[in-house]
Amino acid sequence: MINRFYTAASAAVLLAVAAGPTAAQAPSAAAPPGDPATLFGAREGVEDISLSPSGTKIAFIAPARGQGNVLFVADAAGGSAPVATLTAGGDPERITDCGWVSDARLVCDIYMLQQISGVLLPFTRTIAVDAGGGNLKMLSNRARYNDVGIVLSAGEVIDWLPGEDGAVLLGRTYVPEEAIGTHLLDKREGFGVDRIDTRSLSAKPVEGPRAGVAEYISDGRGTVRIMALTRTAGATQQDTGVVQYFYRQKGSRDWKKLGSDGSGFTPYAVDPDKDVAYGLEKKDGRSAAYTMALDGSGTETLLFAHPQVDVDGFVQLGRSRRVVGVSYVTDKRRVVYFDPALQALAASLSKALPNLPLVDFVGASTDESKLLLRAGSDTDPGRYYLFDKAKKQLAELMLSRPDMEGVKLAPVRQVTYKAADGTEVPAYLTLPVGSDGKKLPAIVMPHGGPGSRDEWGFDWLTQYFANRGYAVLQPEFRGSTGYGDAWFNGNGFRSWRTAIGDVDDAGRWLVAQGIADPSKLAIVGWSYGGYAALQSNVLDPQLFKAAVAIAPVTDLTTLARDWEGFTNHQLELDLVGSGPEVREGSPALHADKFVAPVLIFHGDMDRNVSIRQSQLMADRLRDAGKKVDLVVYPKLDHQLNDSESRADMLRKVDAFLRQTLRIP
């Protein structure tokens, strides 16, 4: 919620989604012959998928024109065409995810961007709809004309209540009313939990609204066991980033502090049978998986820790979100299963699908007799399967990117290179199919974030460039997540000299290995990667011969200033740091150092990174007499989530690189 320091205005948000059977279908992403930009730029054919409680139906979200999408429902056994249940036009509303609340009904989240009082704001709302498209209901609290604030995120499923037909525990945000000619006011404020019948909208409070609550965690059986309170500071209620967790013992309504001060235990799930919380906590500077007893003893037990990388999450299965394992990434994503039966099944599936090592269990029937899974690899964008335990039968349901079936994709392998200070930096290298890997046009492609990392697997940008004949290196520079606190090094903005130094060293390694022709070396990045693509040219203007930045940060001070009036403003200030390093680390303030031509892309509805960042960079480069082009996509946000625009971007990037690098 926007704090009252920013505005006291209220806003009503209308959901322009259409329920019911519709003629709209997910458009074909089929590429015209010889047009790889259309093929690789197309949005993924399955944006979200879920399995019904009985395991007999699936619901999946597929892209439509522009940024729109469609929710389809289909029989898991096949035999009939999927039915379009819900359609979102994309301007501004989009369906982001849907889950089954019964065999006949789904709960979905809707996302939209809107201008309110001249400020671009992201909204989410939760709705319910019948599998056939009828009885559309808003589950989130509706905005009122006299609310004292604006609710951005208004709903979150806390518990799917397995075994209950059509009801959920929903976290809802309450905003008090201001007095306008009446004393009959709703003064409830904060985040609470209600048990809601999604058909009738009858609601029963489970946890009363409480200011400062950021999260509730249930036991998967309808009982809330954990609460998270954010710590704020100052008259503007600035978020400090500090979260205190509380828990309830079985049968109690009293909240007790979870863990000791400074323990750093972050809970993710509750096991009601073992009476423990699963969470992550630091061990030797890296995230490790623990349980903490909820019986009052606070006993912690180490489940799994890796000596080189962070454990980054728990694997949860089914409608009760049962914890079955932990996940981490070394060269590839790995899973350690706690459930022996699931471990055995995973081993069997790896034999049945030897060329698809990335296997995720993405859904299950209530009794877990049927499992929905996704399998993929670096050269396979992904396939969805239904496994029937009783029949021991694995059936392929659909492809993630059907138009890529039969397209030869480039293998990805992990490599390491030495940074200037001798540090070994991991990276992913992709070479064009059939290439000897020598003297190629090459691209260094740093990832976004800064709190992020790349992983082994299919990547549409990387594969497009490999298809066009480029070698691509994706460095896991210091400032990336997943390798522990020392590697994260405060984040890639605060430690930009080290992070960007590693990125530049990636380019030097490509040349030293003979992979890259030094006259045909470019850098391409998105978001933080776009920042890195620009700032790398400040550190070493002669290294890269062309730079492409998509939705880049270009001025660190402006990045923080864009969040003034929001409760996270201080956190944004902390993200970029202070002192001369902020100015020195802002590429827009050093346009005079650029030698390479620059191509920039940005959507004008970007809330993550304002388009002003790209406009400033382009203006400064032009003022300095440098070569720069800025391409603006109207009504698109940070992800440029439109197939035609992505294809257009790919064509323009390829043409720019070929002309600049003089590639035939």
XYZ file of C-alpha atoms in Angstrom:
664
model
C 0.000 0.000 0.000
C 1.207 3.504 -0.754
C 1.769 5.289 2.507
C -0.293 8.345 3.419
C 2.750 10.565 3.070
C 2.476 10.008 -0.667
C -1.221 10.525 -1.227
C -4.581 10.363 0.486
C -6.382 9.863 -2.809
C -8.468 6.801 -3.419
C -8.812 4.876 -6.641
C -11.221 2.332 -8.007
C -9.717 -0.336 -10.198
C -11.934 -1.975 -12.793
C -11.059 -5.445 -14.000
C -11.709 -5.547 -17.703
C -11.502 -9.308 -17.933
C -14.107 -11.231 -19.831
C -15.463 -14.449 -18.378
C -17.288 -17.154 -20.222
C -16.668 -19.105 -23.422
C -14.986 -16.883 -25.975
C -13.818 -17.076 -29.538
C -10.429 -15.647 -28.573
C -7.611 -18.142 -28.951
C -3.917 -17.989 -28.212
C -2.371 -16.712 -31.450
C 0.023 -18.934 -33.307
C 3.645 -17.964 -32.855
C 4.589 -19.681 -36.092
C 7.487 -17.868 -37.674
C 7.524 -16.962 -41.326
C 10.173 -18.979 -43.186
C 13.584 -17.485 -42.579
C 12.475 -15.221 -39.724
C 14.098 -16.439 -36.501
C 13.202 -13.166 -34.729
C 9.505 -14.061 -34.810
C 10.226 -17.616 -33.680
C 12.486 -16.742 -30.749
C 10.700 -13.517 -29.827
C 7.337 -15.236 -29.356
C 6.110 -15.421 -25.763
C 6.142 -18.830 -24.149
C 3.101 -20.867 -25.146
C 2.363 -21.961 -21.564
C 2.714 -19.091 -19.088
C 1.214 -20.969 -16.128
C -0.350 -24.398 -15.616
C -2.176 -26.227 -12.803
C -3.808 -29.599 -12.128
C -7.315 -29.985 -10.710
C -7.910 -31.688 -7.329
C -9.080 -34.903 -9.011
C -6.207 -34.837 -11.483
C -8.612 -35.028 -14.424
C -8.317 -31.438 -15.695
C -5.621 -28.912 -16.363
C -5.823 -25.142 -16.595
C -3.168 -23.218 -18.480
C -2.557 -19.615 -19.458
C -1.502 -18.948 -23.054
C -0.488 -15.685 -24.719
C -2.866 -13.686 -26.897
C -2.310 -10.578 -29.003
C -0.234 -7.800 -27.509
C 0.246 -8.370 -23.796
C -3.054 -10.204 -23.430
C -3.552 -13.812 -22.477
C -6.226 -16.486 -22.177
C -7.004 -19.048 -19.489
C -7.824 -22.423 -21.032
C -9.310 -25.484 -19.330
C -8.797 -28.955 -20.793
C -9.270 -32.614 -19.929
C -5.960 -34.058 -18.813
C -6.712 -37.201 -20.811
C -7.144 -35.190 -24.002
C -9.765 -36.022 -26.585
C -11.354 -32.559 -26.715
C -10.219 -29.049 -27.533
C -9.313 -26.748 -24.628
C -12.040 -24.282 -23.618
C -11.184 -20.589 -23.291
C -12.440 -19.690 -19.822
C -11.097 -16.211 -19.175
C -9.580 -13.564 -21.430
C -7.460 -10.561 -20.516
C -6.740 -7.973 -23.175
C -3.403 -6.859 -21.767
C -4.240 -3.138 -21.752
C -3.916 -3.012 -18.836
C -5.082 -6.320 -17.333
C -3.195 -9.625 -17.535
C -3.812 -13.023 -15.970
C -0.657 -14.016 -14.087
C -1.515 -17.345 -12.438
C -4.482 -19.585 -11.699
C -5.061 -22.473 -9.305
C -7.952 -24.892 -8.804
C -10.056 -24.326 -5.700
C -12.309 -27.226 -6.685
C -12.751 -29.395 -9.773
C -15.170 -26.809 -11.126
C -13.651 -23.514 -10.026
C -10.389 -21.559 -10.232
C -8.792 -18.651 -8.390
C -6.653 -16.313 -10.501
C -4.487 -13.250 -9.994
C -4.863 -10.278 -12.328
C -2.040 -7.788 -12.848
C -2.304 -4.302 -14.330
C -0.386 -1.047 -14.589
C -2.287 2.228 -14.264
C -1.497 5.909 -14.040
C -2.888 7.331 -10.784
C -2.366 11.056 -10.184
C 0.435 10.999 -12.741
C 2.256 8.061 -11.123
C 2.596 4.657 -12.779
C 1.399 2.028 -10.302
C 1.238 -1.794 -10.445
C -1.955 -3.419 -9.131
C -2.871 -7.039 -8.456
C -6.357 -8.342 -7.731
C -7.635 -11.860 -7.022
C -10.731 -13.275 -8.699
C -12.555 -16.603 -8.920
C -14.263 -18.087 -11.972
C -15.974 -21.343 -12.922
C -14.019 -23.725 -15.146
C -16.646 -23.102 -17.809
C -16.248 -19.338 -17.534
C -19.235 -18.302 -15.416
C -19.769 -16.789 -11.970
C -16.820 -14.391 -12.036
C -16.238 -12.954 -8.545
C -13.797 -10.413 -7.120
C -12.189 -11.912 -4.008
C -10.018 -8.916 -3.135
C -11.552 -6.099 -1.121
C -12.961 -3.469 -3.456
C -11.682 0.095 -3.396
C -14.068 2.716 -1.957
C -14.307 6.404 -2.758
C -13.329 7.436 0.781
C -10.455 5.009 1.414
C -7.438 6.772 2.928
C -4.931 4.994 0.683
C -4.479 2.927 -2.435
C -4.021 -0.825 -2.208
C -1.581 -2.171 -4.776
C -1.502 -5.876 -3.893
C -4.930 -6.859 -2.607
C -5.085 -10.641 -2.362
C -2.977 -13.735 -1.689
C -4.031 -17.356 -1.255
C -2.709 -18.460 2.133
C -4.226 -21.949 2.067
C -6.053 -23.856 -0.702
C -7.992 -25.837 1.950
C -7.671 -29.336 0.443
C -10.879 -31.272 0.840
C -13.075 -28.185 1.053
C -15.026 -27.497 -2.097
C -14.603 -23.970 -3.433
C -13.216 -22.195 -0.348
C -9.788 -20.703 0.334
C -7.956 -18.819 3.040
C -7.218 -15.496 1.392
C -4.953 -12.790 2.683
C -6.646 -9.426 2.070
C -5.539 -5.859 2.623
C -7.912 -3.540 4.504
C -7.827 0.234 4.175
C -9.759 2.403 6.659
C -12.292 4.951 5.479
C -11.978 8.650 6.150
C -14.904 10.571 7.668
C -17.086 12.314 5.099
C -20.366 13.244 6.765
C -20.732 10.015 8.752
C -19.506 8.276 11.881
C -20.258 4.826 10.403
C -16.734 4.085 9.278
C -14.811 0.929 8.567
C -11.626 1.459 10.570
C -10.028 -1.904 9.805
C -6.451 -1.519 8.587
C -3.679 -3.852 7.519
C -3.316 -7.374 6.246
C -5.703 -10.080 7.460
C -6.868 -13.557 6.500
C -10.460 -14.511 5.626
C -11.995 -17.855 4.811
C -13.917 -17.133 1.612
C -16.474 -19.181 -0.257
C -15.434 -18.299 -3.794
C -18.943 -18.886 -5.171
C -21.055 -16.860 -2.747
C -18.306 -14.541 -1.381
C -19.417 -15.294 2.168
C -16.375 -14.564 4.332
C -15.337 -15.477 7.858
C -12.376 -13.685 9.511
C -9.533 -16.017 10.431
C -6.906 -13.380 11.258
C -8.088 -9.836 11.867
C -6.374 -7.098 9.831
C -3.179 -5.872 11.442
C -0.968 -2.997 10.315
C 2.589 -3.944 9.475
C 1.865 -7.588 8.649
C 3.641 -8.654 5.452
C 2.853 -12.361 5.375
C 0.955 -15.252 6.934
C 1.924 -18.924 6.572
C -0.559 -21.717 7.178
C 0.000 -25.403 7.839
C -1.745 -26.399 4.592
C -4.763 -27.612 6.559
C -6.476 -24.319 7.297
C -4.576 -23.144 10.385
C -2.382 -20.039 10.308
C 0.819 -20.742 12.233
C 3.294 -17.976 11.271
C 3.046 -14.192 10.910
C 5.645 -11.742 9.555
C 5.784 -8.146 10.801
C 7.789 -5.505 8.954
C 9.737 -2.965 10.945
C 9.254 0.626 9.799
C 10.942 3.894 10.752
C 10.158 7.599 10.685
C 7.027 9.606 10.139
C 6.723 8.253 6.591
C 6.737 4.631 7.808
C 9.760 3.692 5.722
C 10.358 -0.024 5.370
C 13.667 -0.931 7.037
C 13.948 -4.339 5.397
C 13.858 -5.967 8.840
C 11.163 -8.616 9.313
C 10.270 -10.236 12.628
C 8.490 -13.606 12.516
C 6.050 -14.947 15.090
C 4.478 -18.378 15.491
C 1.689 -20.137 17.313
C 1.971 -23.419 19.123
C -0.605 -26.057 18.272
C -4.014 -25.196 19.696
C -2.944 -21.704 20.806
C -3.941 -18.234 19.568
C -0.986 -16.498 21.212
C 1.825 -15.216 19.047
C 5.406 -15.946 20.143
C 8.643 -14.719 18.602
C 10.084 -17.229 16.134
C 13.800 -17.726 16.671
C 16.229 -15.578 18.585
C 17.154 -12.048 17.567
C 19.744 -12.153 14.827
C 19.173 -15.833 14.040
C 18.243 -14.934 10.468
C 15.834 -17.869 10.143
C 13.328 -17.113 7.350
C 10.335 -19.502 7.354
C 8.729 -20.722 4.127
C 6.331 -23.508 5.161
C 4.912 -25.439 8.097
C 4.681 -29.218 8.538
C 1.698 -29.833 10.872
C 2.625 -33.474 11.544
C 6.235 -32.789 12.502
C 5.210 -29.450 14.083
C 8.111 -27.604 12.495
C 8.695 -24.674 10.199
C 10.937 -25.083 7.161
C 13.215 -22.134 6.519
C 16.492 -20.797 5.210
C 19.293 -19.478 7.373
C 22.927 -18.583 6.804
C 25.603 -21.186 7.417
C 29.191 -20.189 6.709
C 27.936 -17.233 4.674
C 25.572 -19.260 2.488
C 21.848 -20.001 2.730
C 21.100 -23.463 4.091
C 17.861 -25.350 4.794
C 16.721 -25.863 8.390
C 13.672 -26.823 10.380
C 12.664 -24.997 13.539
C 10.425 -26.663 16.106
C 7.123 -24.900 16.811
C 6.588 -26.598 20.178
C 8.154 -23.749 22.137
C 11.678 -25.163 22.248
C 12.896 -23.344 19.119
C 15.116 -26.322 18.281
C 16.799 -25.921 14.895
C 17.876 -28.859 12.733
C 20.064 -28.561 9.653
C 18.462 -30.302 6.683
C 20.877 -29.482 3.891
C 23.773 -27.137 3.159
C 26.024 -26.956 0.122
C 29.670 -25.960 0.544
C 29.843 -23.768 -2.584
C 26.368 -22.380 -3.312
C 23.195 -21.200 -1.606
C 20.147 -23.342 -1.069
C 17.640 -21.058 -2.751
C 14.279 -22.618 -2.012
C 12.062 -25.480 -0.952
C 10.280 -27.833 -3.314
C 6.600 -27.979 -2.366
C 4.012 -30.332 -3.796
C 0.251 -30.422 -4.050
C -2.612 -28.394 -2.679
C -1.253 -28.506 0.865
C 2.129 -27.236 -0.380
C 3.873 -30.140 1.300
C 7.649 -29.668 1.515
C 9.358 -32.545 -0.297
C 12.866 -31.213 -0.904
C 15.276 -28.331 -1.413
C 16.702 -26.809 -4.558
C 20.029 -25.196 -5.445
C 22.133 -24.444 -8.523
C 25.696 -25.514 -9.265
C 26.342 -26.022 -12.983
C 22.658 -26.988 -13.278
C 19.658 -26.783 -10.958
C 19.617 -29.682 -8.510
C 17.004 -31.019 -6.095
C 17.504 -33.014 -2.911
C 14.259 -34.809 -2.077
C 13.314 -35.566 1.524
C 10.475 -37.824 0.399
C 11.952 -41.284 -0.452
C 9.099 -42.194 -2.818
C 9.468 -38.932 -4.716
C 13.241 -39.348 -4.819
C 12.779 -42.796 -6.372
C 10.251 -41.403 -8.841
C 12.583 -38.559 -9.813
C 15.369 -41.071 -10.443
C 13.033 -43.157 -12.621
C 11.926 -40.100 -14.575
C 15.533 -39.115 -15.249
C 15.963 -42.500 -16.942
C 12.676 -42.182 -18.829
C 13.561 -38.639 -19.966
C 17.353 -38.808 -20.384
C 17.569 -35.702 -22.560
C 15.422 -33.573 -20.259
C 17.339 -33.287 -16.973
C 15.447 -30.255 -15.634
C 12.379 -31.910 -14.110
C 9.984 -29.935 -11.904
C 6.868 -31.243 -10.162
C 4.480 -28.354 -10.775
C 1.174 -29.822 -9.582
C -0.570 -32.766 -7.985
C -4.044 -34.126 -7.396
C -5.282 -33.899 -3.809
C -4.278 -37.494 -3.087
C -1.035 -37.063 -5.069
C -1.870 -40.096 -7.205
C -1.414 -37.933 -10.302
C 1.474 -35.535 -10.755
C 1.919 -32.695 -13.226
C 5.524 -32.111 -14.205
C 7.625 -30.034 -16.556
C 10.837 -31.286 -18.144
C 13.332 -29.384 -20.264
C 16.974 -28.726 -21.052
C 19.240 -26.198 -22.719
C 18.130 -27.415 -26.154
C 14.496 -28.183 -25.310
C 12.271 -25.279 -24.153
C 10.113 -27.604 -22.059
C 7.384 -30.258 -22.117
C 4.531 -30.927 -19.719
C 3.640 -34.437 -18.602
C 1.030 -36.128 -16.437
C 2.236 -39.072 -14.376
C -0.329 -41.580 -13.085
C 1.161 -43.435 -10.105
C -1.379 -46.257 -10.127
C -0.891 -46.980 -13.829
C 2.814 -46.072 -13.742
C 2.098 -44.147 -16.903
C 3.749 -40.971 -18.156
C 1.761 -39.031 -20.754
C 2.978 -35.930 -22.591
C 0.396 -33.131 -22.407
C 1.825 -30.179 -24.311
C 4.929 -28.313 -25.366
C 6.036 -25.072 -23.807
C 7.016 -23.664 -27.213
C 5.381 -25.873 -29.856
C 6.662 -23.848 -32.806
C 10.232 -24.676 -31.822
C 9.694 -28.405 -32.115
C 12.343 -29.673 -34.503
C 14.408 -26.471 -34.385
C 18.085 -27.212 -33.758
C 19.147 -25.312 -30.635
C 22.633 -24.610 -29.340
C 24.017 -26.502 -26.327
C 24.970 -24.486 -23.244
C 27.957 -25.357 -21.061
C 29.370 -23.914 -17.892
C 32.888 -22.493 -18.049
C 35.056 -20.448 -15.718
C 37.360 -17.539 -16.461
C 39.834 -15.565 -14.395
C 39.021 -12.020 -13.348
C 41.793 -9.451 -13.160
C 42.428 -10.226 -9.472
C 42.687 -13.970 -10.158
C 39.172 -14.885 -8.996
C 37.582 -17.744 -10.951
C 34.223 -16.532 -12.270
C 31.635 -19.079 -13.468
C 29.774 -18.397 -16.702
C 27.602 -20.083 -19.320
C 28.916 -20.332 -22.874
C 26.706 -20.942 -25.905
C 28.254 -21.474 -29.338
C 26.361 -21.527 -32.640
C 25.310 -24.980 -33.835
C 28.012 -26.452 -36.061
C 30.564 -23.776 -35.165
C 34.217 -24.528 -34.492
C 34.101 -21.855 -31.759
C 36.909 -19.757 -33.234
C 37.043 -16.056 -34.181
C 33.278 -15.599 -33.971
C 31.243 -12.469 -33.521
C 30.555 -12.678 -29.797
C 28.303 -11.202 -27.140
C 28.827 -10.866 -23.407
C 25.337 -10.911 -21.882
C 25.225 -9.993 -18.161
C 22.010 -10.889 -16.336
C 19.497 -8.551 -14.695
C 18.993 -7.982 -11.000
C 21.264 -6.991 -9.453
C 19.990 -9.693 -7.071
C 19.786 -12.473 -9.640
C 21.781 -15.048 -11.616
C 21.662 -17.098 -14.811
C 20.968 -20.825 -14.934
C 21.640 -23.647 -17.345
C 18.622 -24.219 -19.556
C 16.724 -22.716 -22.472
C 16.967 -18.936 -22.870
C 15.230 -17.300 -25.826
C 17.658 -14.366 -26.081
C 20.768 -16.526 -25.936
C 19.376 -19.039 -28.414
C 18.378 -16.308 -30.855
C 21.889 -14.874 -30.921
C 23.428 -18.336 -31.266
C 21.022 -18.999 -34.138
C 22.302 -15.827 -35.801
C 25.914 -16.967 -35.497
C 27.095 -15.277 -32.287
C 28.942 -16.871 -29.397
C 27.277 -15.820 -26.141
C 28.888 -15.709 -22.699
C 26.712 -15.122 -19.607
C 28.972 -14.262 -16.642
C 28.006 -14.924 -13.020
C 29.905 -11.804 -11.972
C 30.458 -10.936 -8.326
C 27.220 -9.301 -7.261
C 25.213 -12.303 -8.519
C 23.078 -14.281 -6.089
C 23.392 -17.982 -5.377
C 27.067 -18.095 -4.398
C 26.900 -16.790 -0.841
C 27.331 -13.439 0.865
C 30.966 -12.880 -0.088
C 30.199 -13.330 -3.781
C 27.098 -11.136 -3.603
C 29.428 -8.454 -2.253
C 26.698 -6.027 -1.204
C 25.009 -6.168 -4.690
C 26.078 -5.159 -8.175
C 25.304 -1.467 -7.674
C 27.147 -0.897 -4.418
C 30.067 -3.022 -5.643
C 29.812 -1.991 -9.276
C 33.560 -1.724 -9.802
C 34.021 -5.414 -9.028
C 30.849 -6.520 -10.850
C 31.519 -4.528 -14.013
C 35.189 -5.471 -13.854
C 34.133 -9.122 -13.965
C 31.845 -8.393 -16.921
C 34.660 -6.721 -18.852
C 36.974 -9.626 -17.997
C 34.408 -11.968 -19.556
C 34.900 -10.173 -22.856
C 38.679 -10.306 -22.537
C 38.468 -14.050 -21.863
C 36.464 -14.632 -25.055
C 39.191 -12.884 -27.018
C 42.060 -14.622 -25.187
C 40.485 -18.030 -25.828
C 40.232 -17.278 -29.526
C 36.457 -17.627 -29.397
C 35.752 -13.973 -30.179
C 37.094 -11.855 -32.974
C 38.176 -8.780 -30.971
C 36.784 -6.486 -33.668
C 33.394 -8.186 -33.392
C 32.863 -8.224 -29.631
C 29.603 -6.729 -28.311
C 27.727 -6.520 -25.026
C 23.959 -6.912 -24.608
C 22.013 -6.661 -21.334
C 18.526 -6.204 -19.896
C 17.697 -4.189 -16.745
C 20.794 -4.433 -14.509
C 22.380 -6.219 -17.459
C 21.630 -3.101 -19.516
C 23.302 -1.015 -16.831
C 26.311 -3.340 -16.992
C 26.382 -3.092 -20.793
C 26.664 0.697 -20.512
C 28.924 0.973 -17.463
C 31.332 -1.574 -18.951
C 32.004 0.988 -21.675
C 32.814 3.567 -19.009
C 35.420 1.309 -17.398
C 36.977 0.191 -20.704
C 35.681 2.170 -23.716
C 37.824 0.215 -26.216
C 36.787 -3.341 -25.292
C 33.289 -3.682 -26.751
C 32.617 -2.464 -30.265
C 28.832 -2.221 -29.795
C 26.523 -1.960 -26.790
C 22.822 -2.853 -26.510
C 20.907 -1.928 -23.357
C 17.298 -3.011 -22.756
C 15.419 -1.162 -19.998
C 18.713 -0.095 -18.393
C 19.508 1.789 -15.231
C 21.725 4.731 -16.231
C 21.728 7.066 -13.205
C 21.793 5.533 -9.717
C 20.569 8.662 -7.960
C 17.542 8.866 -10.256
C 16.824 5.164 -9.679
C 16.361 5.774 -5.959
C 14.536 9.066 -6.501
C 11.882 7.314 -8.622
C 10.588 5.684 -5.407
C 10.147 8.866 -3.396
C 6.839 8.790 -1.563
C 6.818 4.989 -1.371
C 7.563 3.016 1.762
C 10.540 1.325 0.060
C 12.346 4.588 -0.755
C 14.997 4.149 1.940
C 15.626 0.584 0.783
C 16.225 1.876 -2.742
C 18.677 4.433 -1.360
C 20.448 1.642 0.497
C 20.512 -0.449 -2.700
C 22.616 2.059 -4.627
C 24.668 3.338 -1.694
C 26.048 6.839 -1.264
C 29.112 8.955 -1.858
C 31.192 9.519 -4.999
C 30.761 5.876 -6.078
C 27.140 6.633 -6.973
C 28.108 9.342 -9.451
C 31.077 7.398 -10.757
C 28.862 4.350 -11.232
C 26.214 6.157 -13.310
C 26.939 5.737 -17.042
C 24.666 8.643 -18.046
C 27.061 10.977 -16.250
C 30.036 9.723 -18.272
C 28.741 9.792 -21.836
C 31.932 11.516 -22.965
C 33.901 8.292 -22.365
C 31.860 6.186 -24.811
C 33.442 5.029 -28.049
C 31.126 2.203 -29.153
C 27.732 2.930 -30.751
C 24.802 2.308 -28.408
C 21.312 0.948 -29.066
C 18.708 1.254 -26.273
C 15.202 -0.207 -25.922
C 12.584 0.699 -23.315
C 8.854 0.374 -22.710
C 7.124 3.607 -21.701
C 5.091 1.801 -18.979
C 8.117 0.431 -17.125
C 7.579 0.616 -13.332
C 10.781 -1.276 -12.469
C 13.097 1.103 -14.306
C 11.604 4.357 -15.526
C 11.926 5.192 -19.203
C 13.510 8.426 -18.013
C 16.669 6.397 -17.421
C 17.006 5.560 -21.120
C 15.945 9.022 -22.221
C 18.623 10.568 -20.012
C 21.287 8.227 -21.384
C 20.327 8.907 -24.978
C 20.261 12.683 -24.406
C 23.679 12.680 -22.731
C 25.227 10.561 -25.489
C 23.804 12.827 -28.190
C 25.043 15.901 -26.351
C 28.500 14.327 -26.273
C 28.368 13.683 -30.008
C 28.146 9.906 -29.637
C 26.171 7.484 -31.793
C 22.992 6.298 -30.064
C 19.487 5.176 -30.978
C 16.582 4.822 -28.533
C 13.614 2.616 -29.443
C 10.506 3.165 -27.299
C 7.666 0.626 -27.178
C 4.348 2.262 -26.193
C 2.291 0.682 -23.383
C 4.923 -1.972 -22.612
C 6.516 -2.548 -19.220
C 9.889 -3.831 -18.063
C 9.501 -7.269 -19.650
C 8.397 -6.028 -23.104
C 5.839 -8.796 -22.826
C 4.596 -8.652 -26.417
C 5.672 -11.125 -29.108
C 5.659 -8.661 -32.000
C 7.669 -6.089 -30.069
C 10.195 -8.681 -28.929
C 10.595 -9.904 -32.499
C 11.038 -6.313 -33.665
C 13.677 -5.777 -30.991
C 15.581 -8.904 -32.009
C 15.615 -7.849 -35.662
C 16.840 -4.368 -34.759
C 19.580 -5.717 -32.455
C 20.825 -8.165 -35.076
C 20.829 -5.496 -37.794
C 22.636 -3.044 -35.488
C 25.304 -5.573 -34.538
C 25.852 -6.723 -38.106
C 26.259 -3.188 -39.340
C 28.412 -2.009 -36.432
C 30.601 -5.109 -36.253
C 30.690 -5.461 -40.052
C 29.330 -8.986 -40.066
C 28.396 -10.265 -43.540
